[in-house]
PDB file of C-alpha atoms in Angstrom:
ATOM      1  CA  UNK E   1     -15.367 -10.493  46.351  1.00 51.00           C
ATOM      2  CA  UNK E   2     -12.213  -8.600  46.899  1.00 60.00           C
ATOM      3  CA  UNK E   3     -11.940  -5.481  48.693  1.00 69.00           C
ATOM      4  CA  UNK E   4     -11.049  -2.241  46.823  1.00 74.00           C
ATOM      5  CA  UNK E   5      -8.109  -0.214  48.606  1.00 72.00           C
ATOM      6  CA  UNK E   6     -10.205   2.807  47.411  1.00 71.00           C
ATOM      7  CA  UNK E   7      -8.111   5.172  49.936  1.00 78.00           C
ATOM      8  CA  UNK E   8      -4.699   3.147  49.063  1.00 81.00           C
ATOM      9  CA  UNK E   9      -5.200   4.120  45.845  1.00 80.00           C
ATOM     10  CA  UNK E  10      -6.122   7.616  45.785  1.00 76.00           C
ATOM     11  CA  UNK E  11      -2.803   8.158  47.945  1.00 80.00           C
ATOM     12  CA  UNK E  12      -0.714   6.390  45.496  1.00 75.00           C
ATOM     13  CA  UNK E  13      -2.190   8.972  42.587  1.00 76.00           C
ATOM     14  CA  UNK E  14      -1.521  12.232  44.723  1.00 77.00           C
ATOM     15  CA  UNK E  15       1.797  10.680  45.012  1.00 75.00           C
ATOM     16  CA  UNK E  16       2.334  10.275  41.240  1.00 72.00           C
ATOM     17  CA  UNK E  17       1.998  13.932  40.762  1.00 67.00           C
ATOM     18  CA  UNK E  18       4.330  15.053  42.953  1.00 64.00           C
ATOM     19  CA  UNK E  19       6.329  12.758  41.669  1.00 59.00           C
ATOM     20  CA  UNK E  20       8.475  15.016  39.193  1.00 55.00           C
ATOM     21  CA  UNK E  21      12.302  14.357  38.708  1.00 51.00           C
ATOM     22  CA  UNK E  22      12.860  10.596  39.306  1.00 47.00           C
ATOM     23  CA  UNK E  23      13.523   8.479  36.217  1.00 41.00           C
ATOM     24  CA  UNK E  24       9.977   7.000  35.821  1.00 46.00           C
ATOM     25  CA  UNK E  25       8.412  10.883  35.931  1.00 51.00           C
ATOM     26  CA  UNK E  26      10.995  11.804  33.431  1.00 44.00           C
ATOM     27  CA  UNK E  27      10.400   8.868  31.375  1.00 46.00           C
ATOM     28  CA  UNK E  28       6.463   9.869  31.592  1.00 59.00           C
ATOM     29  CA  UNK E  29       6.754  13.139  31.014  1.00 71.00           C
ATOM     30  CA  UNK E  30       5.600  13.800  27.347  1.00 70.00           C
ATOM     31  CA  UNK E  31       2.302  11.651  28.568  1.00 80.00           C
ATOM     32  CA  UNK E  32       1.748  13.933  31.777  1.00 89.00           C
ATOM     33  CA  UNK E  33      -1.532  14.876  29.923  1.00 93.00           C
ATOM     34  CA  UNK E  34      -2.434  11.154  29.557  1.00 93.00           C
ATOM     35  CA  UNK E  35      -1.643  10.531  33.152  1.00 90.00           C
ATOM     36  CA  UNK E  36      -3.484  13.810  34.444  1.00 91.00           C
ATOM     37  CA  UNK E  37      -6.640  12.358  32.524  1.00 94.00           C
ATOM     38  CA  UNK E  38      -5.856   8.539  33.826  1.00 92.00           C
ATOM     39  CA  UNK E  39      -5.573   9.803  37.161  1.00 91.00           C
ATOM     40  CA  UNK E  40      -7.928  12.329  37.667  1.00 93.00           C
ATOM     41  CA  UNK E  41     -10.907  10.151  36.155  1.00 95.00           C
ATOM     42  CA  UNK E  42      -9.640   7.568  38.626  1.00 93.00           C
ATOM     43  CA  UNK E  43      -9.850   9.668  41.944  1.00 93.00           C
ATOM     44  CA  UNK E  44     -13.447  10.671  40.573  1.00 95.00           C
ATOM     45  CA  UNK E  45     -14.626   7.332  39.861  1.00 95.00           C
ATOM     46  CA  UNK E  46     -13.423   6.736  43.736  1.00 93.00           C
ATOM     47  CA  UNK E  47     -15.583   9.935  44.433  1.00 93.00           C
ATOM     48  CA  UNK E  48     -12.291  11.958  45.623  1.00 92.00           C
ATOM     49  CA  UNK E  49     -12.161  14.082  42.770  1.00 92.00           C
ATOM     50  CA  UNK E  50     -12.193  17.272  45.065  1.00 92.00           C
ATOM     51  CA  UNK E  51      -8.257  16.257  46.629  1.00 90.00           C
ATOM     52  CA  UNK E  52      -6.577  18.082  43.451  1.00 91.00           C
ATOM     53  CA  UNK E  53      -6.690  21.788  43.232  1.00 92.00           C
ATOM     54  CA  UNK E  54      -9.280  22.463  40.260  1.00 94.00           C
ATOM     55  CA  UNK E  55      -7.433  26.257  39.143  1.00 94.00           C
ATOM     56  CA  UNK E  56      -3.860  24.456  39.111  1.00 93.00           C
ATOM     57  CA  UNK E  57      -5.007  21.438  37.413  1.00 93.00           C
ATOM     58  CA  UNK E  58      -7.212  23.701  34.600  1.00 96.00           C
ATOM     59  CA  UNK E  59      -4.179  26.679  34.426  1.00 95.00           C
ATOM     60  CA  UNK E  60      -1.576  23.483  33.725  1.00 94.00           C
ATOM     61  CA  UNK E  61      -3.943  21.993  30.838  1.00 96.00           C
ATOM     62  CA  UNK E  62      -4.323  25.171  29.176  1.00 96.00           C
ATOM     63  CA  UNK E  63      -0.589  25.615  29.336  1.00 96.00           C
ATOM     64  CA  UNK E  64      -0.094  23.128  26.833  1.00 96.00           C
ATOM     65  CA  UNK E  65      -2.406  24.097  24.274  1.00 97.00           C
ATOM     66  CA  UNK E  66      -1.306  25.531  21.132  1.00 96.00           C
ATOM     67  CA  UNK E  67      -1.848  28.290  18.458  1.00 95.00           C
ATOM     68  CA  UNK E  68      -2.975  25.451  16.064  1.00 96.00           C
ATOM     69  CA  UNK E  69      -5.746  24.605  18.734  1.00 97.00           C
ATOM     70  CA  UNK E  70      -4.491  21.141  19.877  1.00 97.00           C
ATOM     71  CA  UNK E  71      -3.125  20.510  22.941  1.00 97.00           C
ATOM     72  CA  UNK E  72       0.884  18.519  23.734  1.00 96.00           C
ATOM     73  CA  UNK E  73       1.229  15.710  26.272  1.00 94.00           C
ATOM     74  CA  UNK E  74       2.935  18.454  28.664  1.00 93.00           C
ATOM     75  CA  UNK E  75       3.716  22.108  28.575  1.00 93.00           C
ATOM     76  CA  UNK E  76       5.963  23.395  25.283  1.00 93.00           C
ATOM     77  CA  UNK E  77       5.238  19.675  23.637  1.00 94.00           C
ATOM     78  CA  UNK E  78       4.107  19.066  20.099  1.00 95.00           C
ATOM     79  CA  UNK E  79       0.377  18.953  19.953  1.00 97.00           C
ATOM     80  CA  UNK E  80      -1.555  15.515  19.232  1.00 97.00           C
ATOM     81  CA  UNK E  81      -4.655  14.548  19.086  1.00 98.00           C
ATOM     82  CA  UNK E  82      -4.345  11.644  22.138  1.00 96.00           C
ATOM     83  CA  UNK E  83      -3.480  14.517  24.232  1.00 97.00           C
ATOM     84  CA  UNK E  84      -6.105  17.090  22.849  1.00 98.00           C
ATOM     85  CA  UNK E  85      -8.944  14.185  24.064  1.00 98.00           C
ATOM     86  CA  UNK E  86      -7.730  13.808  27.309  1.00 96.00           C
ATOM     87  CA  UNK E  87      -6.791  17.867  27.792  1.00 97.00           C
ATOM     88  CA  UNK E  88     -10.628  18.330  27.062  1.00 98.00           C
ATOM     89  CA  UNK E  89     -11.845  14.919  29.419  1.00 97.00           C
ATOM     90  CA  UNK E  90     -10.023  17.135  31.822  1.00 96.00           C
ATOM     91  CA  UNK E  91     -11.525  20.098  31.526  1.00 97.00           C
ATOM     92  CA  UNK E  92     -14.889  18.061  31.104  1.00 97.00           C
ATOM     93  CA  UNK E  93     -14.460  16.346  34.862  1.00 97.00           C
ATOM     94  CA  UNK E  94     -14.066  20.118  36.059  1.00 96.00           C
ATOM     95  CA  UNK E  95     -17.162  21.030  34.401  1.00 96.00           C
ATOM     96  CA  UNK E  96     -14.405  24.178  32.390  1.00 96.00           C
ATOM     97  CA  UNK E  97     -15.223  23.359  29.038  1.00 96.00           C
ATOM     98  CA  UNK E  98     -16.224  27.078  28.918  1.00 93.00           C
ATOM     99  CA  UNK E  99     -12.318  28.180  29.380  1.00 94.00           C
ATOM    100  CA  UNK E 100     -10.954  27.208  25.709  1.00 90.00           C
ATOM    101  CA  UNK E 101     -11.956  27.753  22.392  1.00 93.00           C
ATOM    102  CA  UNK E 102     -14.458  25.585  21.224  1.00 95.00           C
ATOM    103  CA  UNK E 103     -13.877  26.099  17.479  1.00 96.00           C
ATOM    104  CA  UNK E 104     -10.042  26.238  17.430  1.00 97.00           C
ATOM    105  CA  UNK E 105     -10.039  22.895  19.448  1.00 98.00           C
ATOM    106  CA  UNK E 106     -12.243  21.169  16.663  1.00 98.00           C
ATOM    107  CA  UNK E 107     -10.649  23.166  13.855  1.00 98.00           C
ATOM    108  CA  UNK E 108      -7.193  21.517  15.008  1.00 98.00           C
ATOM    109  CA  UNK E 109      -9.443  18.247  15.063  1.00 98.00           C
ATOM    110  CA  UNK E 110     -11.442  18.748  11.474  1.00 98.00           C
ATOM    111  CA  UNK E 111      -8.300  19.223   9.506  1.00 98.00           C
ATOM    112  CA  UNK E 112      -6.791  15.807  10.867  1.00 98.00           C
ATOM    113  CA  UNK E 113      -9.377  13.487   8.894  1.00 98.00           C
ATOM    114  CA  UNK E 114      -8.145  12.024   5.610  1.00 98.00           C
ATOM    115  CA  UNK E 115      -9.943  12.233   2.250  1.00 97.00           C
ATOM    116  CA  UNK E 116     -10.931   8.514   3.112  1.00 97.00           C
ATOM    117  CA  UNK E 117     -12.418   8.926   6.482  1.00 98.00           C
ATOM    118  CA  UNK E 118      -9.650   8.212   8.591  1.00 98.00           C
ATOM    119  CA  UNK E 119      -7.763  10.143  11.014  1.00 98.00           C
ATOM    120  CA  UNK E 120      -4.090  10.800  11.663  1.00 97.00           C
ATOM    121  CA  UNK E 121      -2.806  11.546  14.874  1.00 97.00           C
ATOM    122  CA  UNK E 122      -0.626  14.409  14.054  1.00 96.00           C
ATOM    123  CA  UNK E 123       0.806  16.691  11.305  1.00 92.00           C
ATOM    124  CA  UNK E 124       2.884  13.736  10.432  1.00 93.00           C
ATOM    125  CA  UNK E 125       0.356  11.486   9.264  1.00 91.00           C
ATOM    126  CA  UNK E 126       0.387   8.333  10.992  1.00 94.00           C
ATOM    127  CA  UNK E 127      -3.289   6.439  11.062  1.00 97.00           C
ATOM    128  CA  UNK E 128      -4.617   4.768  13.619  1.00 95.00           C
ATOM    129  CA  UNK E 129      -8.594   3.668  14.518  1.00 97.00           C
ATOM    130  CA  UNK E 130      -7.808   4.582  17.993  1.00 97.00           C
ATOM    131  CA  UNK E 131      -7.522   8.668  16.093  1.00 97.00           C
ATOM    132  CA  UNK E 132     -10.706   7.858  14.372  1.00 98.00           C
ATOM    133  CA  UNK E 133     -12.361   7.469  18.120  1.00 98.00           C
ATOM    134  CA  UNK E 134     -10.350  10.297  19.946  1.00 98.00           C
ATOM    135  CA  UNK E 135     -11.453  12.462  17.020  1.00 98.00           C
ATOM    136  CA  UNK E 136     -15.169  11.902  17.055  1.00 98.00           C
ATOM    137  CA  UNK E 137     -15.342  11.385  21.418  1.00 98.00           C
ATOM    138  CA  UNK E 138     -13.616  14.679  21.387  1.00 98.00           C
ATOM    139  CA  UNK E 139     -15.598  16.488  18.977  1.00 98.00           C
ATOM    140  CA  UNK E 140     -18.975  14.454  20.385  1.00 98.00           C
ATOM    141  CA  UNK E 141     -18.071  16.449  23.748  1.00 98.00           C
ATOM    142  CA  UNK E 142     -17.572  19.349  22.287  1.00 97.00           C
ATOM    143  CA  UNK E 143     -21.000  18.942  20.144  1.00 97.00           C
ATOM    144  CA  UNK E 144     -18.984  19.640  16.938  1.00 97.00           C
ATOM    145  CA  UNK E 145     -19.249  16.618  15.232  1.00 98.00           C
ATOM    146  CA  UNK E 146     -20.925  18.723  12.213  1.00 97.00           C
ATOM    147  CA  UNK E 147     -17.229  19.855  12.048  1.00 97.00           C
ATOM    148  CA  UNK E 148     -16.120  16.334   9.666  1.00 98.00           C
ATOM    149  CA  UNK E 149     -17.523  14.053   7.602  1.00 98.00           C
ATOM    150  CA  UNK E 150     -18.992  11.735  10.458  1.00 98.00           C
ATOM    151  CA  UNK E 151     -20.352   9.087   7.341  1.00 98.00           C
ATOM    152  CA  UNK E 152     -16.941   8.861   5.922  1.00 98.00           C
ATOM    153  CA  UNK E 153     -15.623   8.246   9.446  1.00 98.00           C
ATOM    154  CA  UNK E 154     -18.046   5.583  10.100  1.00 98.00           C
ATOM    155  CA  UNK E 155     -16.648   4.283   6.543  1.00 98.00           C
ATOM    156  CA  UNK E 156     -13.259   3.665   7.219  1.00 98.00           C
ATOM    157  CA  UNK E 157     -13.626   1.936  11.028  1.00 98.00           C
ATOM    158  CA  UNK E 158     -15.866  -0.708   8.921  1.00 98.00           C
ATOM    159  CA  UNK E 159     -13.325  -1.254   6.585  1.00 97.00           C
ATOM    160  CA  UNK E 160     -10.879  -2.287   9.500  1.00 97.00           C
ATOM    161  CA  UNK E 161     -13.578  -4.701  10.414  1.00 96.00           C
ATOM    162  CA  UNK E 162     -12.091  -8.359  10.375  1.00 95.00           C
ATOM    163  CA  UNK E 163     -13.706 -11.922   9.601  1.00 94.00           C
ATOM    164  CA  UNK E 164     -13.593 -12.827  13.250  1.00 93.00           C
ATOM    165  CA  UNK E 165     -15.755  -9.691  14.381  1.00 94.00           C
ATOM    166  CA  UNK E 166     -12.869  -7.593  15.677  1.00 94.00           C
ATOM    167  CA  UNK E 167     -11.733  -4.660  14.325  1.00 96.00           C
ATOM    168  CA  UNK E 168      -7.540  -3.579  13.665  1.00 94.00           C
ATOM    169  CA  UNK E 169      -5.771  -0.531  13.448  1.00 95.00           C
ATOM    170  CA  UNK E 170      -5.794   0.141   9.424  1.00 96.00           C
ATOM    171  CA  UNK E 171      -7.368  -2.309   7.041  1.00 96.00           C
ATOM    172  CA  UNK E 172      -6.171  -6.095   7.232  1.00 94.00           C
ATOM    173  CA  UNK E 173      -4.514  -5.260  10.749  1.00 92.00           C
ATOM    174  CA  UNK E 174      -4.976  -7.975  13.559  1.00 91.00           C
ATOM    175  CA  UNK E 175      -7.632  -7.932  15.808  1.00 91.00           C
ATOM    176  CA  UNK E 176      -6.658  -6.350  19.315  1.00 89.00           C
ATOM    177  CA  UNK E 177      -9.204  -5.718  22.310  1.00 88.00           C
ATOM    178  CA  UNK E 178      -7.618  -2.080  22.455  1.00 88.00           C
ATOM    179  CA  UNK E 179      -8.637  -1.063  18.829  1.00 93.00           C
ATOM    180  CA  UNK E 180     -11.511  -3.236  19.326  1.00 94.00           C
ATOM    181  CA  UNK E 181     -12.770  -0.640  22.128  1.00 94.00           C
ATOM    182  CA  UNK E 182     -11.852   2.394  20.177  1.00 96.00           C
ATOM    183  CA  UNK E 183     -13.863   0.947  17.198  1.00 97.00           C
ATOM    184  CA  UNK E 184     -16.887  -0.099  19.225  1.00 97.00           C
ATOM    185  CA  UNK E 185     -16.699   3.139  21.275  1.00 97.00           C
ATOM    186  CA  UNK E 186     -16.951   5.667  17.726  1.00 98.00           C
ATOM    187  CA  UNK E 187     -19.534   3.858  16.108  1.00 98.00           C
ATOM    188  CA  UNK E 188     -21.635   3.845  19.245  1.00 98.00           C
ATOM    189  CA  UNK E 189     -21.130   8.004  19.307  1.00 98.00           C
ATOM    190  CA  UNK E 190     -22.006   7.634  15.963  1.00 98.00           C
ATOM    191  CA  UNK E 191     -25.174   5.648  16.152  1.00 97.00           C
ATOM    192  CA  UNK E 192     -23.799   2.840  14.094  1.00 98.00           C
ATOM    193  CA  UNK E 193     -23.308  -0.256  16.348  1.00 97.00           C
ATOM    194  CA  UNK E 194     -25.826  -1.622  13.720  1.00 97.00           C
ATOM    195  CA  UNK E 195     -22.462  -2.576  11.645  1.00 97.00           C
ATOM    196  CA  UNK E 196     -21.050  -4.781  14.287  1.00 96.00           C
ATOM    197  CA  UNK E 197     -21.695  -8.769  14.550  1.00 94.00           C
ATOM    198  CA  UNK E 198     -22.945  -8.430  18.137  1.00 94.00           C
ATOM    199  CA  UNK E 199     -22.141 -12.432  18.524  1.00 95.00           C
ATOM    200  CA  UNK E 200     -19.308 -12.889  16.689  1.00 95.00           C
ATOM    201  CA  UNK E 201     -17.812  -9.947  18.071  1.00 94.00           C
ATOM    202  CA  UNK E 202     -19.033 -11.114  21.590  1.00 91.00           C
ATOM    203  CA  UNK E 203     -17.563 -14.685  21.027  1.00 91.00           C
ATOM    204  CA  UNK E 204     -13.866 -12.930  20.651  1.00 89.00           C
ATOM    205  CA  UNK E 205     -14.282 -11.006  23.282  1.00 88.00           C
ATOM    206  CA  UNK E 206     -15.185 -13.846  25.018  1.00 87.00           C
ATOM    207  CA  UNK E 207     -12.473 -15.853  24.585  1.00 82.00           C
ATOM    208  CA  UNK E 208      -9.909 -13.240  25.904  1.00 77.00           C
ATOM    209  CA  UNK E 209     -10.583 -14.544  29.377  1.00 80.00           C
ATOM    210  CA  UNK E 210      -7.647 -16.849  30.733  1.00 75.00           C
ATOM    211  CA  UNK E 211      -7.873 -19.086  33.729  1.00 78.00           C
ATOM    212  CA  UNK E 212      -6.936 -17.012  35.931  1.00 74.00           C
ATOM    213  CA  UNK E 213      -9.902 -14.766  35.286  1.00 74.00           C
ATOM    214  CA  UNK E 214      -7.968 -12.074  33.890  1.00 70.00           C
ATOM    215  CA  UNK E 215      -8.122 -10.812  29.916  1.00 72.00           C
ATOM    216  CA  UNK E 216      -5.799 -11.212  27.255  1.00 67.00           C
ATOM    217  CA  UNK E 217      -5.608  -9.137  24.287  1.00 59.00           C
ATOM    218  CA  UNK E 218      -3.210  -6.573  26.060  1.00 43.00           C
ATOM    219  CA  UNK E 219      -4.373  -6.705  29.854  1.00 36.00           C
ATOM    220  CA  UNK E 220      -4.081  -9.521  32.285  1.00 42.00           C
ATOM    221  CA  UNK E 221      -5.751  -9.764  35.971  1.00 40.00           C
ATOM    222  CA  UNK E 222      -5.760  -6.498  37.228  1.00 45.00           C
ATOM    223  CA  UNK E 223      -5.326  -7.129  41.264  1.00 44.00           C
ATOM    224  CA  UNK E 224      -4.912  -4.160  43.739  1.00 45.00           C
ATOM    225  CA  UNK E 225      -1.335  -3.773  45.288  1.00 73.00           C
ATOM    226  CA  UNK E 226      -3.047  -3.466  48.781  1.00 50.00           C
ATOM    227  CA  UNK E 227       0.561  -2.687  50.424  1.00 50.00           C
ATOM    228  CA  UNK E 228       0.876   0.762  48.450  1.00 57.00           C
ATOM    229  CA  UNK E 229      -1.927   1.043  46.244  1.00 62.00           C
ATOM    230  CA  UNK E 230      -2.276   1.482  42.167  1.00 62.00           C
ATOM    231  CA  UNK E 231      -2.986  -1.267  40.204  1.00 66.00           C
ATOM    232  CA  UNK E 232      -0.686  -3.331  37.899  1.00 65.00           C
ATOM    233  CA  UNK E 233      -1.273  -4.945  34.496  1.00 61.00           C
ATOM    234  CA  UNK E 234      -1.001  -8.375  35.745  1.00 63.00           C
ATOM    235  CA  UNK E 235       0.347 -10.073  39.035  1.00 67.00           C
ATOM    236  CA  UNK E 236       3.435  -9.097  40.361  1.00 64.00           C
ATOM    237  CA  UNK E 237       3.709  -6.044  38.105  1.00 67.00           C
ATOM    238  CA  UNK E 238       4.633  -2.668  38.960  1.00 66.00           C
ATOM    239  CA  UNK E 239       1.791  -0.379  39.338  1.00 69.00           C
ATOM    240  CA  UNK E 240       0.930   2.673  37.477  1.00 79.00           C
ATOM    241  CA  UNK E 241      -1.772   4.797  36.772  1.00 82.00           C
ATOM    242  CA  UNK E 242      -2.186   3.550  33.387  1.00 77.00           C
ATOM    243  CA  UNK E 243      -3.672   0.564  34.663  1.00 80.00           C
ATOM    244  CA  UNK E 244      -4.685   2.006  37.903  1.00 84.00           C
ATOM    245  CA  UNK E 245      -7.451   3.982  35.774  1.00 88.00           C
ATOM    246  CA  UNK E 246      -8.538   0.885  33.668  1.00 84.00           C
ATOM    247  CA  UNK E 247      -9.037  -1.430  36.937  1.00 84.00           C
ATOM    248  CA  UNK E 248     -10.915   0.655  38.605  1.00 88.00           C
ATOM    249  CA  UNK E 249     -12.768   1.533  35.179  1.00 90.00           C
ATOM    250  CA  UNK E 250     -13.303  -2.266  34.421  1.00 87.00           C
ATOM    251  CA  UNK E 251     -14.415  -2.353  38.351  1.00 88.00           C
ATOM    252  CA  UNK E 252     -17.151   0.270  38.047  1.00 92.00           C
ATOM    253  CA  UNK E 253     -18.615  -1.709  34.778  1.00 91.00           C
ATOM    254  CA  UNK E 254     -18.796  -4.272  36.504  1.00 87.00           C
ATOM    255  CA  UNK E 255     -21.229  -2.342  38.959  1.00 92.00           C
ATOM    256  CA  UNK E 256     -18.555  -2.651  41.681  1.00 89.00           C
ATOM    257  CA  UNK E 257     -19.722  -1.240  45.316  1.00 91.00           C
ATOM    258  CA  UNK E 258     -18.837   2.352  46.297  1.00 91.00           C
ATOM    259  CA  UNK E 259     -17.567   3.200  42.530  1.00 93.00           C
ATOM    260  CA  UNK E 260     -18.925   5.981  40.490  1.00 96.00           C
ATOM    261  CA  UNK E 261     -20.499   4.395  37.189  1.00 97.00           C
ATOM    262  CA  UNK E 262     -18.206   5.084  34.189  1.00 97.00           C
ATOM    263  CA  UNK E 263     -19.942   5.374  30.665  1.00 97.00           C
ATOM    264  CA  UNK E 264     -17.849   3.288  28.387  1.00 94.00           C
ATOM    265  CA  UNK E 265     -18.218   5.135  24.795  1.00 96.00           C
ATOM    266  CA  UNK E 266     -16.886   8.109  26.403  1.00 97.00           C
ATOM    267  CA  UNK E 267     -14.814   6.769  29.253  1.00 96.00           C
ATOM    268  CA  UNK E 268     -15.854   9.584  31.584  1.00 97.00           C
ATOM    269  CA  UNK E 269     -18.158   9.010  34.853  1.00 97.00           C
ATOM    270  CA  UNK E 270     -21.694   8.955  33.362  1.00 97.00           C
ATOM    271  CA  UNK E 271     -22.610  11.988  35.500  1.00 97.00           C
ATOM    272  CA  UNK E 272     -19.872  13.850  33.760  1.00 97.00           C
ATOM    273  CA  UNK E 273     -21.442  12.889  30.624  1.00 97.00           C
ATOM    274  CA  UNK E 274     -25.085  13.810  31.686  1.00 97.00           C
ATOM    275  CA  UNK E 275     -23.682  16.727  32.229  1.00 96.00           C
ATOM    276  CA  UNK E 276     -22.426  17.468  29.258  1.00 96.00           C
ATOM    277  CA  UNK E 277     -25.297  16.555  26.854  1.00 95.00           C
ATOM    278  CA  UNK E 278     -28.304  16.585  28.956  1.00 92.00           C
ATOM    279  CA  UNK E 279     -27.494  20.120  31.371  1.00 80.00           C
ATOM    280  CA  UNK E 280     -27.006  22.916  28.361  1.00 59.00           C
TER     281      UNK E 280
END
């Protein structure tokens, strides 16, 4: 087995953040919230959560929430609800759920879900399954989910269920590992795995792994860049803390030595989520 470059990587996070006028942080910067979450979730899954400075980190997030309750990928950015999820993962790692408004958060949520179950991202309308799991996770954490129509949620992911076991993005869409996850992950919040072909489903997923060990269906190998740390997408790659935070999260389900266990529904260290449902 491989040896993590645990400390490696940590470094190359802290570096990312201070990382704030060269073209990639520019690039990035209406998915600093996304990052924060990627990163931060990272460093705690390394058990070095405690390098960041908890009041900046919090006083940032907050920042970028709005009257309408959800929260933009970066201070005076149009709220979404990708960046709402990860604002409250955030504040959810930090144990500050307390410091926002529970109900406007979930209000901003509620009046996202369409008359047939499905959610759109924004006030613009697009749908997507991965909404459908950012809107129940978030309002799961937030014990809200009394807040929508959790049956007609259910609903709709099943109807993007395919013949081969996988699950798309709207009805009839392809099969992709990434809406697969966010499909799996909501229906296990929900208590409904009982609609999924467990071995038909497992047979796909299966078959995503190429010789080289890796996964297709986006990801590749995910190796560590033991010069400077972070992980890439597949070999050769540049790093970044996208895929820094899914390595490491695919290493810690795989029960990998010295790394905090990550639940995979919520995609938060499982402590954090004792925490949040079993410590009230």
């Amino acid at each position: 087995m491989g040896e993590l470059a645990a400390e490696k990587h940590v470094q190359y996070i802290l570096s990312v953040e201070k990382r704030k006028d060269d073209l990639i942080s520019v690039a990035m910067e209406h998915l600093r919230m996304n990052g924060a979450y990627w990163g931060l979730t990272t460093l705690d899954l390394l058990g070095k959560l405690e390098t960041v400075d908890v009041d900046e980190v919090v006083s940032w997030v907050m920042e970028c929430q709005h009257e309408s309750g959800g929260f933009g990928g970066n201070i005076g950015h149009d709220p979404h609800i990708l960046y709402t999820l990860s604002a409250v993962q955030i504040l959810a790692l930090f144990d500050k759920l307390n410091v926002h408004d529970v109900e406007k958060v979930t209000n901003y949520i509620a009046q996202l879900q369409n008359q047939d179950g499905s959610f759109s991202g924004d006030i613009w309308g697009e749908v997507d399954t991965r909404f459908s799991y950012i809107a129940l996770c978030c309002l799961s954490i937030l014990h809200r989910l009394d807040k929508i129509n959790v049956k007609k949620a259910v609903s709709y992911i099943v109807s993007c269920k395919n013949l081969d076991g996988g699950f798309g993005s709207t009805p009839g869409g392809e099969s992709h590992a990434g809406q697969i996850f966010c499909c799996v992950g909501a229906l296990a919040i929900t208590g409904s795995l009982h609609h999924i072909d467990k071995d038909l489903l497992g047979w796909w997923l299966c078959e995503r792994q190429v010789k080289s060990g890796g996964l297709n269906g986006r990801p590749e190998k995910l190796p560590d860049d033991t010069e400077n740390g972070g992980i890439s997408d597949r070999p050769d790659d540049a790093v970044d803390v996208y895929h820094t935070y899914f390595g490491v999260a695919g290493l810690s389900l795989l029960e990998y030595p010295g790394l905090k266990a990550i639940d995979p529904a919520y995609a938060l260290p499982v402590d954090v989520v004792n925490r949040i449902f079993f410590a009230r």
